[in-house]
PDB file of N, CA and C in Angstrom:
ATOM      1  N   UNK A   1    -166.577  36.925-165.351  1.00 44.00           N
ATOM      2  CA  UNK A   1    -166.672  38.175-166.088  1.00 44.00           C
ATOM      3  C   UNK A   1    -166.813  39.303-165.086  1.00 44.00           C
ATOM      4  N   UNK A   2    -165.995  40.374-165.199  1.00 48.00           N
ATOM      5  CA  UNK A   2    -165.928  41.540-164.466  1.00 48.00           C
ATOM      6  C   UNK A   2    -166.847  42.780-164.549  1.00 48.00           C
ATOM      7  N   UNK A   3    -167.750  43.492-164.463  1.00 53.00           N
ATOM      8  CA  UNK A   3    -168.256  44.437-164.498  1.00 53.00           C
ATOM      9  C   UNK A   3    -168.270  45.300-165.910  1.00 53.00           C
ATOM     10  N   UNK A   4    -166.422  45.068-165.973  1.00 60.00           N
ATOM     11  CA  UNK A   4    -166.115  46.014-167.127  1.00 60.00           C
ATOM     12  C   UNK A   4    -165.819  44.971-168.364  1.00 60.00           C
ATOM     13  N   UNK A   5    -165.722  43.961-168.079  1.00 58.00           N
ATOM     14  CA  UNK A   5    -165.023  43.483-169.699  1.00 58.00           C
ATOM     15  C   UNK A   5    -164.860  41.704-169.097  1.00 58.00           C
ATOM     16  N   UNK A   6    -164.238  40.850-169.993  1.00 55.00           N
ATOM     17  CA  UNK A   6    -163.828  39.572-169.700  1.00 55.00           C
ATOM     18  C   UNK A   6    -162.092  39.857-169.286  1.00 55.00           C
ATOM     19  N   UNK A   7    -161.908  38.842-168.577  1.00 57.00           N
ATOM     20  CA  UNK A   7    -160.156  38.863-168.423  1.00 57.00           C
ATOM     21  C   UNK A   7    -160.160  37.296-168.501  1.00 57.00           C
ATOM     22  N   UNK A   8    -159.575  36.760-169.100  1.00 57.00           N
ATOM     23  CA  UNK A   8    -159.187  35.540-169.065  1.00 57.00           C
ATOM     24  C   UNK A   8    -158.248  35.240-168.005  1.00 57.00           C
ATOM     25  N   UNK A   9    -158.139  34.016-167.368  1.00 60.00           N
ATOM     26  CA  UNK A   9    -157.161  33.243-166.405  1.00 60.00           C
ATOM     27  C   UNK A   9    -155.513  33.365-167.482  1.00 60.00           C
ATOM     28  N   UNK A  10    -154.290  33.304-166.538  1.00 57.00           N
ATOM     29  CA  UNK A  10    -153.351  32.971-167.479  1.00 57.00           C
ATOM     30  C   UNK A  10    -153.426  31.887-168.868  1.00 57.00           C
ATOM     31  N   UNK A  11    -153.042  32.146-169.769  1.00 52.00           N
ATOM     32  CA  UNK A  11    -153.916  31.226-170.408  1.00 52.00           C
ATOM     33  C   UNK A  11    -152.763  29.562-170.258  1.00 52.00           C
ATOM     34  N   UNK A  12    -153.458  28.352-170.605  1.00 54.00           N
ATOM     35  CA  UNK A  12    -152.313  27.407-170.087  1.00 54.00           C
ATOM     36  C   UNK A  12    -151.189  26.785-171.507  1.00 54.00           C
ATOM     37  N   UNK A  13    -150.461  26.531-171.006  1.00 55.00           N
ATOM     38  CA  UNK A  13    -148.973  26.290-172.345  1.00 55.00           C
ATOM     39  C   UNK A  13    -149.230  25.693-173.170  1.00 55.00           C
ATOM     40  N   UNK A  14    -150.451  24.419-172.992  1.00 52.00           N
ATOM     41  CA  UNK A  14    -150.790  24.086-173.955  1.00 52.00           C
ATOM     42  C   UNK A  14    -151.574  24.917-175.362  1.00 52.00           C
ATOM     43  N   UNK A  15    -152.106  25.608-174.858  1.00 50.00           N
ATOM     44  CA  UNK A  15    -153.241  26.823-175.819  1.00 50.00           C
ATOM     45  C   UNK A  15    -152.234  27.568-176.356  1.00 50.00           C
ATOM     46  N   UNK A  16    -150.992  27.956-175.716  1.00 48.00           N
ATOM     47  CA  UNK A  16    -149.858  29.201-176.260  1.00 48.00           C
ATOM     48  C   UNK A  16    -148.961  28.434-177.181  1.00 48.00           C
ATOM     49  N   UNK A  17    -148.752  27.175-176.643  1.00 47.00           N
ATOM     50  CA  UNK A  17    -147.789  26.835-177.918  1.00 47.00           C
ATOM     51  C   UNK A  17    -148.671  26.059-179.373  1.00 47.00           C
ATOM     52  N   UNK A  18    -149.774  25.774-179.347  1.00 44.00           N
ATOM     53  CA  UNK A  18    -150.611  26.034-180.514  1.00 44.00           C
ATOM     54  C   UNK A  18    -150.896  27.316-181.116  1.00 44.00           C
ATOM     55  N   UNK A  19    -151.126  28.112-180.713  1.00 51.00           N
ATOM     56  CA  UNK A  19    -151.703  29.728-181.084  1.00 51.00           C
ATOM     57  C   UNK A  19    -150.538  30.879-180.182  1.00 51.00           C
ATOM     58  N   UNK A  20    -149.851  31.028-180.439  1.00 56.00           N
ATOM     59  CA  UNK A  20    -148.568  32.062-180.223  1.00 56.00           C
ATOM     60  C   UNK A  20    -149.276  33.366-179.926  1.00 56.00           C
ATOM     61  N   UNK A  21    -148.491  34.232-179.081  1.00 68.00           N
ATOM     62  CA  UNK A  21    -149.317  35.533-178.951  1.00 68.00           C
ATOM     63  C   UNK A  21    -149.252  36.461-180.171  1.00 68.00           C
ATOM     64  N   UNK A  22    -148.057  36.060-180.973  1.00 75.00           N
ATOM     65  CA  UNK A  22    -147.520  36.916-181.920  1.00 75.00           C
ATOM     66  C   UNK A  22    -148.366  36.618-182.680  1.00 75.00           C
ATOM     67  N   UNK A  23    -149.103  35.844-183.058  1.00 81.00           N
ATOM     68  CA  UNK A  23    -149.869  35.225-184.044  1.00 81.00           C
ATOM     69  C   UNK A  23    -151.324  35.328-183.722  1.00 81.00           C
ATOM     70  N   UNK A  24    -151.718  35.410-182.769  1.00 84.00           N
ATOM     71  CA  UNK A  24    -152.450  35.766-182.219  1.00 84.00           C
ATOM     72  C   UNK A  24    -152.799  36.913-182.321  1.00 84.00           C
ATOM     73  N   UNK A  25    -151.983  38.009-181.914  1.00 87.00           N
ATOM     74  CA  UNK A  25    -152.499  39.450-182.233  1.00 87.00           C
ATOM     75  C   UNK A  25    -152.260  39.715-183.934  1.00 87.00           C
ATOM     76  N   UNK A  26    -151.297  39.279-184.423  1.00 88.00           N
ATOM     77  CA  UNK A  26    -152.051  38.884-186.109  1.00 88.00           C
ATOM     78  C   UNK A  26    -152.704  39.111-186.656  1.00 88.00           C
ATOM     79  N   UNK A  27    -153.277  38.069-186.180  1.00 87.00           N
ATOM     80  CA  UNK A  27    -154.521  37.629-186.353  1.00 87.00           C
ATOM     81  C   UNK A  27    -155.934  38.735-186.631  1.00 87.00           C
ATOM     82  N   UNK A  28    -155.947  38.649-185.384  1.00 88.00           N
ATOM     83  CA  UNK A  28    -156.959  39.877-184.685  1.00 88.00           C
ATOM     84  C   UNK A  28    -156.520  41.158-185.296  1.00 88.00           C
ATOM     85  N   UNK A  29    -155.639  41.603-185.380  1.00 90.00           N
ATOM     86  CA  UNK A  29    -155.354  43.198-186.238  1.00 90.00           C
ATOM     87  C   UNK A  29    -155.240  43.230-187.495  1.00 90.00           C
ATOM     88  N   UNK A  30    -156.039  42.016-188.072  1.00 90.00           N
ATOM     89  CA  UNK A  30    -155.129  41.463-189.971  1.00 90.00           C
ATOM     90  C   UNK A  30    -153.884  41.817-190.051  1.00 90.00           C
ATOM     91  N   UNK A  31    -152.740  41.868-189.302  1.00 89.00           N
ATOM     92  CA  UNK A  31    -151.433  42.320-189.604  1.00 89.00           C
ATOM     93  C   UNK A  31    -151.318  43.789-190.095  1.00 89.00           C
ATOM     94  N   UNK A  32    -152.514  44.359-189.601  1.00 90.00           N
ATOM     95  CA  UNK A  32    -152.377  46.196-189.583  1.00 90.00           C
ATOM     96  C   UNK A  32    -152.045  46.662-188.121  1.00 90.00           C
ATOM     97  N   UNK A  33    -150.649  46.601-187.799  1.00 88.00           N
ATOM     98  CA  UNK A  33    -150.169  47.180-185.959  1.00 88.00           C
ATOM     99  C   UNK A  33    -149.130  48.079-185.986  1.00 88.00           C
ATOM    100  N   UNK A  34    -148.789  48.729-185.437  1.00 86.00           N
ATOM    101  CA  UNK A  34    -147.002  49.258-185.340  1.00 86.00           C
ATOM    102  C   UNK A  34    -147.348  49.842-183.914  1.00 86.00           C
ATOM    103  N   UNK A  35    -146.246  50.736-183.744  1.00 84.00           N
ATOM    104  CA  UNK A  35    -146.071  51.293-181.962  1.00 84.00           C
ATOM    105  C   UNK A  35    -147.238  51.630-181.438  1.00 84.00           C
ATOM    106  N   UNK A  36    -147.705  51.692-180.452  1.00 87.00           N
ATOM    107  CA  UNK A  36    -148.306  52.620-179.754  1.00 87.00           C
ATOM    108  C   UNK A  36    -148.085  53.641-180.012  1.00 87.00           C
ATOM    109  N   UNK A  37    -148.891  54.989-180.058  1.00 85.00           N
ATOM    110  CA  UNK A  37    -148.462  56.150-179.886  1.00 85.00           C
ATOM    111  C   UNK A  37    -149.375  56.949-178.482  1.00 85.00           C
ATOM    112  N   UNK A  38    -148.439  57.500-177.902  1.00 80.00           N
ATOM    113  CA  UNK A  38    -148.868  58.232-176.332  1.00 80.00           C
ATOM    114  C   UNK A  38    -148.328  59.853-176.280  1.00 80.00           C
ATOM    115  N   UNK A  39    -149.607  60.564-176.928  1.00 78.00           N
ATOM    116  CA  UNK A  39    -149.117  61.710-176.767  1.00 78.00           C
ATOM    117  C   UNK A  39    -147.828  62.514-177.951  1.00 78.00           C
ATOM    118  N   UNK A  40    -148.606  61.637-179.083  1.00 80.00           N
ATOM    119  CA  UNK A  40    -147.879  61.855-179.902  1.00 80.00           C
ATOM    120  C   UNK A  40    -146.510  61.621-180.559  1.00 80.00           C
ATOM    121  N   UNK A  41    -145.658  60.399-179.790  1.00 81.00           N
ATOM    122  CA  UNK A  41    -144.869  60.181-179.070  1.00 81.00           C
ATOM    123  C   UNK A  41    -145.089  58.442-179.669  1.00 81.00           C
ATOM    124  N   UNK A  42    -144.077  57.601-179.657  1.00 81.00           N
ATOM    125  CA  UNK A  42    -143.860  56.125-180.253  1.00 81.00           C
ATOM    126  C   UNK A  42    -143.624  55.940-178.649  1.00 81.00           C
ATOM    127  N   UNK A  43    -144.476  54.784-178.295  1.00 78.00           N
ATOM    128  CA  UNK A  43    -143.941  54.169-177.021  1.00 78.00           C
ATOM    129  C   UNK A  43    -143.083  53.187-176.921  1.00 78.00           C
ATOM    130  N   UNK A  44    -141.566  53.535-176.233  1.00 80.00           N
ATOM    131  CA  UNK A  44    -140.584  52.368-176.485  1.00 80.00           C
ATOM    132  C   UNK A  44    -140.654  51.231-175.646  1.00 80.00           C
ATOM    133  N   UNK A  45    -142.130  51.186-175.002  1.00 83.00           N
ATOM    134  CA  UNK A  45    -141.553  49.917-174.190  1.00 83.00           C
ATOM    135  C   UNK A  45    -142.244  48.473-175.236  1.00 83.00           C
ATOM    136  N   UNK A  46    -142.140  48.560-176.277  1.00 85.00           N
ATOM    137  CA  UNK A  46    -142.537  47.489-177.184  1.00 85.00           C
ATOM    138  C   UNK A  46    -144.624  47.303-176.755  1.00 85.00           C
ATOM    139  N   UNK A  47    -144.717  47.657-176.638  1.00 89.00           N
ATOM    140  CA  UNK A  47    -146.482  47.961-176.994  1.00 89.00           C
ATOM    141  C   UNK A  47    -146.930  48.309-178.555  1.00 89.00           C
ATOM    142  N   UNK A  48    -148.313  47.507-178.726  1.00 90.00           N
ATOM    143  CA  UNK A  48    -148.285  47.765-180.200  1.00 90.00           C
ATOM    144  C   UNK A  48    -149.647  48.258-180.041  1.00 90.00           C
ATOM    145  N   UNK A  49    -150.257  48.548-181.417  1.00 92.00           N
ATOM    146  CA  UNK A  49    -152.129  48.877-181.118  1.00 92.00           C
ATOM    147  C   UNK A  49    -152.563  48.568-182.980  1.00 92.00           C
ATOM    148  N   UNK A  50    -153.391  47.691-183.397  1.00 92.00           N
ATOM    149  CA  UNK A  50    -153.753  47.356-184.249  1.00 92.00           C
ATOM    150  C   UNK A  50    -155.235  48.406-184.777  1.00 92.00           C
ATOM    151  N   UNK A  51    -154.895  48.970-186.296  1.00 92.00           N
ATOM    152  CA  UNK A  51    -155.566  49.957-186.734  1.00 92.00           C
ATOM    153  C   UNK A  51    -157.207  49.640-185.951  1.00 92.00           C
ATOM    154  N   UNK A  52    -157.398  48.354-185.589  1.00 93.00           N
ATOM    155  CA  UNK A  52    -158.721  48.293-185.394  1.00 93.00           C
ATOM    156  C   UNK A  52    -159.153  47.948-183.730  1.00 93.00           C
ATOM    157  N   UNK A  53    -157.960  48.481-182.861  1.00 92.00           N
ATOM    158  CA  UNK A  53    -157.894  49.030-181.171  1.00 92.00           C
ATOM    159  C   UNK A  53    -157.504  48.198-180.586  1.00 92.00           C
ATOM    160  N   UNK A  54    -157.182  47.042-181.011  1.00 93.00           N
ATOM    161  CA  UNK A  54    -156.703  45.744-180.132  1.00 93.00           C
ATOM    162  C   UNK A  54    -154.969  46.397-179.992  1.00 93.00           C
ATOM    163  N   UNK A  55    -154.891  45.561-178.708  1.00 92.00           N
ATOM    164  CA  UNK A  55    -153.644  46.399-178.693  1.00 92.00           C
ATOM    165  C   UNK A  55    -152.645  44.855-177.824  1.00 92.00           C
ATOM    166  N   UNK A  56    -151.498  45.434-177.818  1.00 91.00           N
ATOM    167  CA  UNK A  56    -150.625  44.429-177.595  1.00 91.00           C
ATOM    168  C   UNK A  56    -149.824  45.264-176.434  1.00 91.00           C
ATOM    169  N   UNK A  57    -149.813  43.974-174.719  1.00 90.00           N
ATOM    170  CA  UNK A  57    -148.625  44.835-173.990  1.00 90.00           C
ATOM    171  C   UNK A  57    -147.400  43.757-173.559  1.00 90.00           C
ATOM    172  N   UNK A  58    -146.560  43.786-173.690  1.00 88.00           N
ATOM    173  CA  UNK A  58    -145.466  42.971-173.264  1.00 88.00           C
ATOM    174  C   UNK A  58    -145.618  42.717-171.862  1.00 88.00           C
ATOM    175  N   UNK A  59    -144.858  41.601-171.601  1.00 85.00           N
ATOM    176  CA  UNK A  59    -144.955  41.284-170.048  1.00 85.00           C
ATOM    177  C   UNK A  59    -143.638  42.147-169.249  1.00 85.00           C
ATOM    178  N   UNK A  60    -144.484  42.246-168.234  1.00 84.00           N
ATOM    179  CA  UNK A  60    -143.348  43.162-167.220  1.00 84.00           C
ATOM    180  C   UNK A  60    -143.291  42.032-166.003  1.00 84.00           C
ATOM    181  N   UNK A  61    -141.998  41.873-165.761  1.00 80.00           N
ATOM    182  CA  UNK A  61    -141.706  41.314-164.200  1.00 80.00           C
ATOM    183  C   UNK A  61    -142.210  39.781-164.623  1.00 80.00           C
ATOM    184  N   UNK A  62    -142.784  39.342-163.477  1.00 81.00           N
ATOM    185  CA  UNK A  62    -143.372  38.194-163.434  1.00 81.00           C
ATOM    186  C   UNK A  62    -144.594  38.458-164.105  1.00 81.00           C
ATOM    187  N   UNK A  63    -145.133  39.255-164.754  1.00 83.00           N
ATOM    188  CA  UNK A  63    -146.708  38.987-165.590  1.00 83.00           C
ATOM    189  C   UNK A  63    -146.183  38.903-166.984  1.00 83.00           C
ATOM    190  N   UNK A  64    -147.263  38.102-167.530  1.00 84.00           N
ATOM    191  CA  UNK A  64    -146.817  37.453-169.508  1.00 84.00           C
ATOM    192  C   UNK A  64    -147.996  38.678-169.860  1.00 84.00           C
ATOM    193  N   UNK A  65    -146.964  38.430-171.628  1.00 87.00           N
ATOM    194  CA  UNK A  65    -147.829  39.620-171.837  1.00 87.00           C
ATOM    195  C   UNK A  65    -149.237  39.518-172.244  1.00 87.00           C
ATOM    196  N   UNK A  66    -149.963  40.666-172.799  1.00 89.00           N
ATOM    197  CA  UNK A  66    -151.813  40.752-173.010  1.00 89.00           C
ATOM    198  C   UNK A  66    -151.951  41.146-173.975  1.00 89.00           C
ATOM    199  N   UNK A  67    -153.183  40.555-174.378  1.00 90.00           N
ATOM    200  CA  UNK A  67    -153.776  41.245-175.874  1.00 90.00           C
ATOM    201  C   UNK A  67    -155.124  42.138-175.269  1.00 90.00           C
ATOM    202  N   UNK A  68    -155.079  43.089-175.505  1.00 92.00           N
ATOM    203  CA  UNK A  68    -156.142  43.348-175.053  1.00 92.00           C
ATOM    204  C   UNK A  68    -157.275  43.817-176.470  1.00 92.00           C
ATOM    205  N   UNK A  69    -158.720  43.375-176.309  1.00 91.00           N
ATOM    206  CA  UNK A  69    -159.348  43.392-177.182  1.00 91.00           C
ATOM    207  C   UNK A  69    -160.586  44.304-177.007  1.00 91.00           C
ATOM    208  N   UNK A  70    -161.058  45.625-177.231  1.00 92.00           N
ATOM    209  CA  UNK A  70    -161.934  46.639-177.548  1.00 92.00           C
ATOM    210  C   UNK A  70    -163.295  45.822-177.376  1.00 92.00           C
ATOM    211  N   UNK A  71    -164.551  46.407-176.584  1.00 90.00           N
ATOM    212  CA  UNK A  71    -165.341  46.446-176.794  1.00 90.00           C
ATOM    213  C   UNK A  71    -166.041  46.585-177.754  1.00 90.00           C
ATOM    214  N   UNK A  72    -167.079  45.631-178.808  1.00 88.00           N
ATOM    215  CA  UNK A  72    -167.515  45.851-179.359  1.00 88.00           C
ATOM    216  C   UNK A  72    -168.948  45.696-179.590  1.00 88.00           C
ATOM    217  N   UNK A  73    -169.814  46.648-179.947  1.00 90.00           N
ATOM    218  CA  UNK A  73    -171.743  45.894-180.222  1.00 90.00           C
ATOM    219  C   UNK A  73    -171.728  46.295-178.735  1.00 90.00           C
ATOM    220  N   UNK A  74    -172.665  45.011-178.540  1.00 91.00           N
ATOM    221  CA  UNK A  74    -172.738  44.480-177.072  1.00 91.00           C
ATOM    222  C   UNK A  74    -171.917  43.677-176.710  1.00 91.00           C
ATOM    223  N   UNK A  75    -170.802  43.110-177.190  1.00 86.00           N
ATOM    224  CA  UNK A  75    -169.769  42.510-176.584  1.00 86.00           C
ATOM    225  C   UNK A  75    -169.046  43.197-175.871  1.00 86.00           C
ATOM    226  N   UNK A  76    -168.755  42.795-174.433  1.00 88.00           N
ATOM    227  CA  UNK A  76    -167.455  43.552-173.846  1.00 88.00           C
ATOM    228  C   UNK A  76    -166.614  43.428-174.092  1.00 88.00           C
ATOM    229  N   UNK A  77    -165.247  44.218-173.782  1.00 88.00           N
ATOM    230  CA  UNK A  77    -163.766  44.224-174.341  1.00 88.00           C
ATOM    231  C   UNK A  77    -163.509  42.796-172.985  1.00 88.00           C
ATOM    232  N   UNK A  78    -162.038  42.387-173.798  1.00 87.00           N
ATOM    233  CA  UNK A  78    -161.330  41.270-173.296  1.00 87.00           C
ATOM    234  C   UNK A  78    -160.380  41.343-173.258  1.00 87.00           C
ATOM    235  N   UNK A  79    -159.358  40.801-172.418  1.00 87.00           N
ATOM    236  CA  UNK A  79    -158.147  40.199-172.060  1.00 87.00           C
ATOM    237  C   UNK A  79    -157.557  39.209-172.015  1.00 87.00           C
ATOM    238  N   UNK A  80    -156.753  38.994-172.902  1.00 86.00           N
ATOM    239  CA  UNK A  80    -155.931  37.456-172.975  1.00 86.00           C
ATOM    240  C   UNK A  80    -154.694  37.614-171.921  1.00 86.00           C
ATOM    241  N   UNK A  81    -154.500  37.413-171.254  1.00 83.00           N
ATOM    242  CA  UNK A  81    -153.044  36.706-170.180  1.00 83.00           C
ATOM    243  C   UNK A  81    -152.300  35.971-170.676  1.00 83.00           C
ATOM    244  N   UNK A  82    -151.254  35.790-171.006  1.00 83.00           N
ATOM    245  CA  UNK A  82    -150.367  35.169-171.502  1.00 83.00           C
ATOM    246  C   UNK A  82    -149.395  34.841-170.606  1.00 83.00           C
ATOM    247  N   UNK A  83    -148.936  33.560-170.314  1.00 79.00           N
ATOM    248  CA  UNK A  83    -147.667  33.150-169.094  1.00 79.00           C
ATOM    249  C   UNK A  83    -146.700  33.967-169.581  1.00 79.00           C
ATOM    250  N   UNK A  84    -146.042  34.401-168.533  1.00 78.00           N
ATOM    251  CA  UNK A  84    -144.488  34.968-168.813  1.00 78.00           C
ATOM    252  C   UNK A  84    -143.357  33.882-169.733  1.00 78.00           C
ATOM    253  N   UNK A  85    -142.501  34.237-170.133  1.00 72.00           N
ATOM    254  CA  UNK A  85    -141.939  33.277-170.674  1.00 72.00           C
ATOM    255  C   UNK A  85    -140.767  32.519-169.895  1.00 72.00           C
ATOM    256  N   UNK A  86    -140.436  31.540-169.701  1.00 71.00           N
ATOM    257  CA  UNK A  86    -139.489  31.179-169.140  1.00 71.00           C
ATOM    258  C   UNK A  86    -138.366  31.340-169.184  1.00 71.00           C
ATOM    259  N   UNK A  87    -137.510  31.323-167.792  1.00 72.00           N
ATOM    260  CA  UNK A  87    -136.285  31.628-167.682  1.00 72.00           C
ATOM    261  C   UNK A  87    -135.282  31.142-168.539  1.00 72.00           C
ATOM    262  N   UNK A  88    -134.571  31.768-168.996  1.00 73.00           N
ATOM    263  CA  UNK A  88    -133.247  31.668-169.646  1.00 73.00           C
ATOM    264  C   UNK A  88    -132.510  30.224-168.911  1.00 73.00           C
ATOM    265  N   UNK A  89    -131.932  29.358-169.969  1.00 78.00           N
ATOM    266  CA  UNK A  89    -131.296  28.047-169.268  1.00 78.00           C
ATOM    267  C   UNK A  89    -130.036  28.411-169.163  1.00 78.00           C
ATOM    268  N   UNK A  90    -129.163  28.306-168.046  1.00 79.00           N
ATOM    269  CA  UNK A  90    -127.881  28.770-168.355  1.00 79.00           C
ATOM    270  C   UNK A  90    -126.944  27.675-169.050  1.00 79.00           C
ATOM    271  N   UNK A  91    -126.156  28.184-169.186  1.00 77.00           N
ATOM    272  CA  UNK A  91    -125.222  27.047-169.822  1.00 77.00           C
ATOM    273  C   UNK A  91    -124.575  25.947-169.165  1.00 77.00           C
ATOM    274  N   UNK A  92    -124.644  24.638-169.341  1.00 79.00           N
ATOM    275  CA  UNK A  92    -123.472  24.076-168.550  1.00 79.00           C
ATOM    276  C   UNK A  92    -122.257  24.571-168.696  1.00 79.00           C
ATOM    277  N   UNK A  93    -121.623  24.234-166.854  1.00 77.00           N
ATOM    278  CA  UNK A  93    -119.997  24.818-167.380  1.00 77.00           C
ATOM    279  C   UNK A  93    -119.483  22.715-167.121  1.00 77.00           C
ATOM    280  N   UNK A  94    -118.087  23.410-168.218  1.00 71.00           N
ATOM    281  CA  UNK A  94    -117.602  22.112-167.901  1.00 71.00           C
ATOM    282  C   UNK A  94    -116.089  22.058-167.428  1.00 71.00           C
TER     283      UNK A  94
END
């Protein structure tokens, strides 16, 4: 635990393909989410934020994406890590 909040380790494939991130943040927002907004403004890089601050960021590059979860009470805010998703299989040629 960090100073400021929990961050979880990547989390491992087994835990993601039981509990999906999509389902996951779901979850956690009762299915109340849509865009981010920044400045008044819809953020297009697919970021979401659930009426109740949990927010959702897609993975960039080699990082999977995060849920990130608001401080609450005395609980600190948290971070879920999510593996990136794997590479595209190409096709056999024949």
């Amino acid at each position: 635990m960090s100073a400021d909040g929990l961050t979880s380790d990547v989390l491992k494939q087994q835990f993601v393909a039981v509990i999906p991130r999509a389902e996951t943040f779901d979850k956690l927002t009762g299915g109340q989410s849509g865009p981010t907004v920044i400045k008044g403004a819809e953020d297009s890089s697919g970021k979401l934020t659930g009426t109740n601050g949990i927010r959702y960021r897609p993975g960039i590059g080699s990082n999977g994406p995060r849920i990130d979860i608001p401080a609450n009470g005395n609980k600190p805010h948290e971070t879920l890590h999510y593996p990136p998703p794997p590479p595209p299989v190409e096709p056999i040629q024949k």
